mmCIF file of C-alpha atoms in Angstrom:
data_model
loop_
_atom_site.group_PDB
_atom_site.id
_atom_site.type_symbol
_atom_site.label_atom_id
_atom_site.label_comp_id
_atom_site.label_asym_id
_atom_site.label_seq_id
_atom_site.Cartn_x
_atom_site.Cartn_y
_atom_site.Cartn_z
ATOM 1 C CA UNK P 4 32.482 -55.162 -11.166
ATOM 2 C CA UNK P 5 30.402 -52.044 -11.144
ATOM 3 C CA UNK P 6 28.852 -52.238 -7.667
ATOM 4 C CA UNK P 7 31.771 -53.243 -5.396
ATOM 5 C CA UNK P 8 30.831 -53.901 -1.763
ATOM 6 C CA UNK P 9 33.970 -53.209 0.316
ATOM 7 C CA UNK P 10 32.449 -54.447 3.592
ATOM 8 C CA UNK P 11 32.405 -58.013 2.212
ATOM 9 C CA UNK P 12 36.112 -58.093 1.342
ATOM 10 C CA UNK P 13 38.279 -59.932 3.878
ATOM 11 C CA UNK P 14 40.643 -57.549 5.637
ATOM 12 C CA UNK P 15 44.258 -58.275 6.484
ATOM 13 C CA UNK P 16 45.070 -59.271 10.037
ATOM 14 C CA UNK P 17 46.497 -56.600 12.295
ATOM 15 C CA UNK P 18 50.137 -57.407 13.159
ATOM 16 C CA UNK P 19 51.119 -54.200 14.969
ATOM 17 C CA UNK P 20 48.757 -54.192 17.955
ATOM 18 C CA UNK P 21 50.178 -53.589 21.388
ATOM 19 C CA UNK P 22 50.945 -56.737 23.353
ATOM 20 C CA UNK P 23 48.155 -56.236 25.885
ATOM 21 C CA UNK P 24 45.638 -55.765 23.021
ATOM 22 C CA UNK P 25 46.578 -58.985 21.213
ATOM 23 C CA UNK P 26 44.263 -61.921 21.698
ATOM 24 C CA UNK P 27 44.967 -65.590 21.246
ATOM 25 C CA UNK P 28 44.193 -65.340 17.552
ATOM 26 C CA UNK P 29 45.165 -62.652 15.072
ATOM 27 C CA UNK P 30 42.170 -60.601 13.980
ATOM 28 C CA UNK P 31 41.380 -57.855 11.542
ATOM 29 C CA UNK P 32 40.469 -54.673 13.384
ATOM 30 C CA UNK P 33 37.031 -53.484 12.305
ATOM 31 C CA UNK P 34 34.328 -51.516 14.097
ATOM 32 C CA UNK P 35 30.657 -52.454 13.772
ATOM 33 C CA UNK P 36 27.744 -50.206 14.673
ATOM 34 C CA UNK P 37 24.249 -51.387 15.521
ATOM 35 C CA UNK P 38 23.226 -50.597 11.944
ATOM 36 C CA UNK P 39 26.099 -52.703 10.513
ATOM 37 C CA UNK P 40 25.324 -55.821 12.515
ATOM 38 C CA UNK P 41 22.614 -57.923 10.994
ATOM 39 C CA UNK P 42 20.779 -61.207 11.140
ATOM 40 C CA UNK P 43 21.628 -61.512 7.449
ATOM 41 C CA UNK P 44 25.090 -62.961 6.787
ATOM 42 C CA UNK P 45 27.102 -63.912 3.725
ATOM 43 C CA UNK P 46 29.323 -67.002 3.923
ATOM 44 C CA UNK P 47 32.252 -66.935 1.524
ATOM 45 C CA UNK P 48 34.750 -69.725 0.892
ATOM 46 C CA UNK P 49 32.403 -72.733 1.054
ATOM 47 C CA UNK P 50 33.787 -75.409 -1.307
ATOM 48 C CA UNK P 51 31.539 -75.922 -4.328
ATOM 49 C CA UNK P 52 30.615 -79.561 -3.621
ATOM 50 C CA UNK P 53 26.923 -79.254 -2.682
ATOM 51 C CA UNK P 54 27.383 -78.532 1.043
ATOM 52 C CA UNK P 55 24.138 -76.638 1.671
ATOM 53 C CA UNK P 56 22.849 -79.106 4.286
ATOM 54 C CA UNK P 57 26.223 -79.219 6.098
ATOM 55 C CA UNK P 58 26.371 -75.408 6.137
ATOM 56 C CA UNK P 59 22.856 -75.269 7.600
ATOM 57 C CA UNK P 60 23.754 -77.782 10.335
ATOM 58 C CA UNK P 61 26.851 -75.766 11.276
ATOM 59 C CA UNK P 62 24.880 -72.505 11.382
ATOM 60 C CA UNK P 63 22.047 -73.923 13.499
ATOM 61 C CA UNK P 64 24.505 -74.236 16.396
ATOM 62 C CA UNK P 65 24.402 -70.437 16.644
ATOM 63 C CA UNK P 66 20.649 -69.938 16.320
ATOM 64 C CA UNK P 67 17.484 -70.611 14.349
ATOM 65 C CA UNK P 68 18.103 -70.333 10.581
ATOM 66 C CA UNK P 69 15.116 -68.839 8.736
ATOM 67 C CA UNK P 70 16.536 -68.999 5.213
ATOM 68 C CA UNK P 71 19.651 -70.246 3.438
ATOM 69 C CA UNK P 72 20.356 -70.007 -0.265
ATOM 70 C CA UNK P 73 23.248 -69.726 -2.698
ATOM 71 C CA UNK P 74 24.111 -66.263 -4.050
ATOM 72 C CA UNK P 75 27.361 -67.105 -5.844
ATOM 73 C CA UNK P 76 26.226 -65.717 -9.224
ATOM 74 C CA UNK P 77 25.040 -62.441 -7.702
ATOM 75 C CA UNK P 78 28.145 -61.923 -5.545
ATOM 76 C CA UNK P 79 30.599 -62.771 -8.347
ATOM 77 C CA UNK P 80 29.489 -59.506 -10.008
ATOM 78 C CA UNK P 81 30.158 -57.466 -6.859
ATOM 79 C CA UNK P 82 33.184 -59.057 -5.154
ATOM 80 C CA UNK P 83 36.128 -61.093 -6.413
ATOM 81 C CA UNK P 84 35.557 -64.682 -5.271
ATOM 82 C CA UNK P 85 37.859 -67.654 -4.789
ATOM 83 C CA UNK P 86 37.663 -70.222 -7.562
ATOM 84 C CA UNK P 87 35.509 -73.310 -6.929
ATOM 85 C CA UNK P 88 33.704 -71.812 -3.921
ATOM 86 C CA UNK P 89 30.090 -70.940 -3.192
ATOM 87 C CA UNK P 90 28.636 -67.965 -1.379
ATOM 88 C CA UNK P 91 25.597 -68.473 0.851
ATOM 89 C CA UNK P 92 23.146 -65.919 2.182
ATOM 90 C CA UNK P 93 21.780 -66.917 5.585
ATOM 91 C CA UNK P 94 18.996 -65.224 7.516
ATOM 92 C CA UNK P 95 18.776 -65.897 11.254
ATOM 93 C CA UNK P 96 15.755 -65.221 13.424
ATOM 94 C CA UNK P 97 17.728 -62.865 15.722
ATOM 95 C CA UNK P 98 20.633 -60.448 15.390
ATOM 96 C CA UNK P 99 22.334 -62.161 18.345
ATOM 97 C CA UNK P 100 22.484 -65.406 16.352
ATOM 98 C CA UNK P 101 24.220 -63.522 13.536
ATOM 99 C CA UNK P 102 26.751 -62.097 16.002
ATOM 100 C CA UNK P 103 27.496 -65.563 17.375
ATOM 101 C CA UNK P 104 27.889 -67.072 13.906
ATOM 102 C CA UNK P 105 30.313 -64.327 12.875
ATOM 103 C CA UNK P 106 32.256 -64.632 16.118
ATOM 104 C CA UNK P 107 32.593 -68.428 16.156
ATOM 105 C CA UNK P 108 32.639 -69.423 12.484
ATOM 106 C CA UNK P 109 34.593 -66.654 10.773
ATOM 107 C CA UNK P 110 38.053 -67.822 9.618
ATOM 108 C CA UNK P 111 37.251 -71.449 10.525
ATOM 109 C CA UNK P 112 38.178 -74.427 8.353
ATOM 110 C CA UNK P 113 35.197 -76.061 6.625
ATOM 111 C CA UNK P 114 35.621 -79.026 4.259
ATOM 112 C CA UNK P 115 39.058 -77.850 3.174
ATOM 113 C CA UNK P 116 38.086 -74.200 2.723
ATOM 114 C CA UNK P 117 38.402 -71.256 5.076
ATOM 115 C CA UNK P 118 35.081 -69.560 5.801
ATOM 116 C CA UNK P 119 34.770 -65.804 5.612
ATOM 117 C CA UNK P 120 31.579 -64.454 7.157
ATOM 118 C CA UNK P 121 30.377 -60.900 6.792
ATOM 119 C CA UNK P 122 27.250 -59.068 7.841
ATOM 120 C CA UNK P 123 24.867 -58.301 4.970
ATOM 121 C CA UNK P 124 22.662 -55.391 6.077
ATOM 122 C CA UNK P 125 21.880 -54.620 2.428
ATOM 123 C CA UNK P 126 19.439 -57.572 2.478
ATOM 124 C CA UNK P 127 17.404 -56.082 5.344
ATOM 125 C CA UNK P 128 14.039 -54.468 4.773
ATOM 126 C CA UNK P 129 13.226 -51.111 6.342
ATOM 127 C CA UNK P 130 10.962 -52.859 8.839
ATOM 128 C CA UNK P 131 13.788 -55.226 9.878
ATOM 129 C CA UNK P 132 16.151 -52.275 10.295
ATOM 130 C CA UNK P 133 13.609 -50.407 12.431
ATOM 131 C CA UNK P 134 13.011 -53.491 14.562
ATOM 132 C CA UNK P 135 16.767 -54.045 14.996
ATOM 133 C CA UNK P 136 17.384 -50.460 16.138
ATOM 134 C CA UNK P 137 14.447 -50.578 18.561
ATOM 135 C CA UNK P 138 15.803 -53.842 20.005
ATOM 136 C CA UNK P 139 19.211 -52.215 20.440
ATOM 137 C CA UNK P 140 17.589 -49.254 22.217
ATOM 138 C CA UNK P 141 15.803 -51.538 24.698
ATOM 139 C CA UNK P 142 19.062 -53.449 25.325
ATOM 140 C CA UNK P 143 20.902 -50.207 26.123
ATOM 141 C CA UNK P 144 18.112 -49.030 28.468
ATOM 142 C CA UNK P 145 18.167 -52.406 30.233
ATOM 143 C CA UNK P 146 21.961 -52.216 30.692
ATOM 144 C CA UNK P 147 21.662 -48.693 32.103
ATOM 145 C CA UNK P 148 19.104 -49.837 34.669
ATOM 146 C CA UNK P 149 21.228 -52.813 35.697
ATOM 147 C CA UNK P 150 24.309 -50.605 36.031
ATOM 148 C CA UNK P 151 22.393 -48.082 38.129
ATOM 149 C CA UNK P 152 21.257 -50.862 40.490
ATOM 150 C CA UNK P 153 24.810 -52.196 40.800
ATOM 151 C CA UNK P 154 26.147 -48.705 41.468
ATOM 152 C CA UNK P 155 23.470 -48.092 44.113
ATOM 153 C CA UNK P 156 24.287 -51.377 45.855
ATOM 154 C CA UNK P 157 28.020 -50.578 45.842
ATOM 155 C CA UNK P 158 27.343 -47.145 47.328
ATOM 156 C CA UNK P 159 25.125 -48.605 50.044
ATOM 157 C CA UNK P 160 27.840 -51.123 50.935
ATOM 158 C CA UNK P 161 30.509 -48.422 51.103
ATOM 159 C CA UNK P 162 28.322 -46.322 53.441
ATOM 160 C CA UNK P 163 27.883 -49.317 55.760
ATOM 161 C CA UNK P 164 31.627 -49.913 55.977
ATOM 162 C CA UNK P 165 33.988 -47.761 57.979
ATOM 163 C CA UNK P 166 36.547 -47.289 55.236
ATOM 164 C CA UNK P 167 38.036 -43.791 55.135
ATOM 165 C CA UNK P 168 37.438 -41.832 51.967
ATOM 166 C CA UNK P 169 39.980 -39.571 50.283
ATOM 167 C CA UNK P 170 38.541 -36.565 52.056
ATOM 168 C CA UNK P 171 38.964 -38.117 55.485
ATOM 169 C CA UNK P 172 42.506 -38.310 56.791
ATOM 170 C CA UNK P 173 43.772 -41.379 58.484
ATOM 171 C CA UNK P 174 44.616 -40.781 62.127
ATOM 172 C CA UNK P 175 47.826 -42.409 63.370
#
């Protein structure tokens, strides 16, 4: 294993989170940047019983699948794999579909195996990376505009109301 890819290794679940930070399910705590997220995913833990069509059907619930192929041989050189399992590389049409697939299918049971899904930005071309970052930029600009409109509407409502502010003292 000369070229180990640590971002594909399943992390341990976090057991020492504060009570208010715990969700319904235990999760590994990991931060993703816009560059880390990808429309390319790797699916680990698929039982090796010719399940390509079933995997594709499951993934199409999250978005349009552009490509799906087995990369077990390639990944066995880079990451330690479970015995008798396949690894699939899937390419979605949008990054959002990749996010949904990771969110909903990671750590789910599938034909007796537990799926592990990780982003695979190393399969992206430079053009795909550029397009992804430009899309993220437009999303952020859109959110800023929406937030500014909401803030302006809240301020206009507060000016219309006769609620005292902190600077004004309440008269008895």
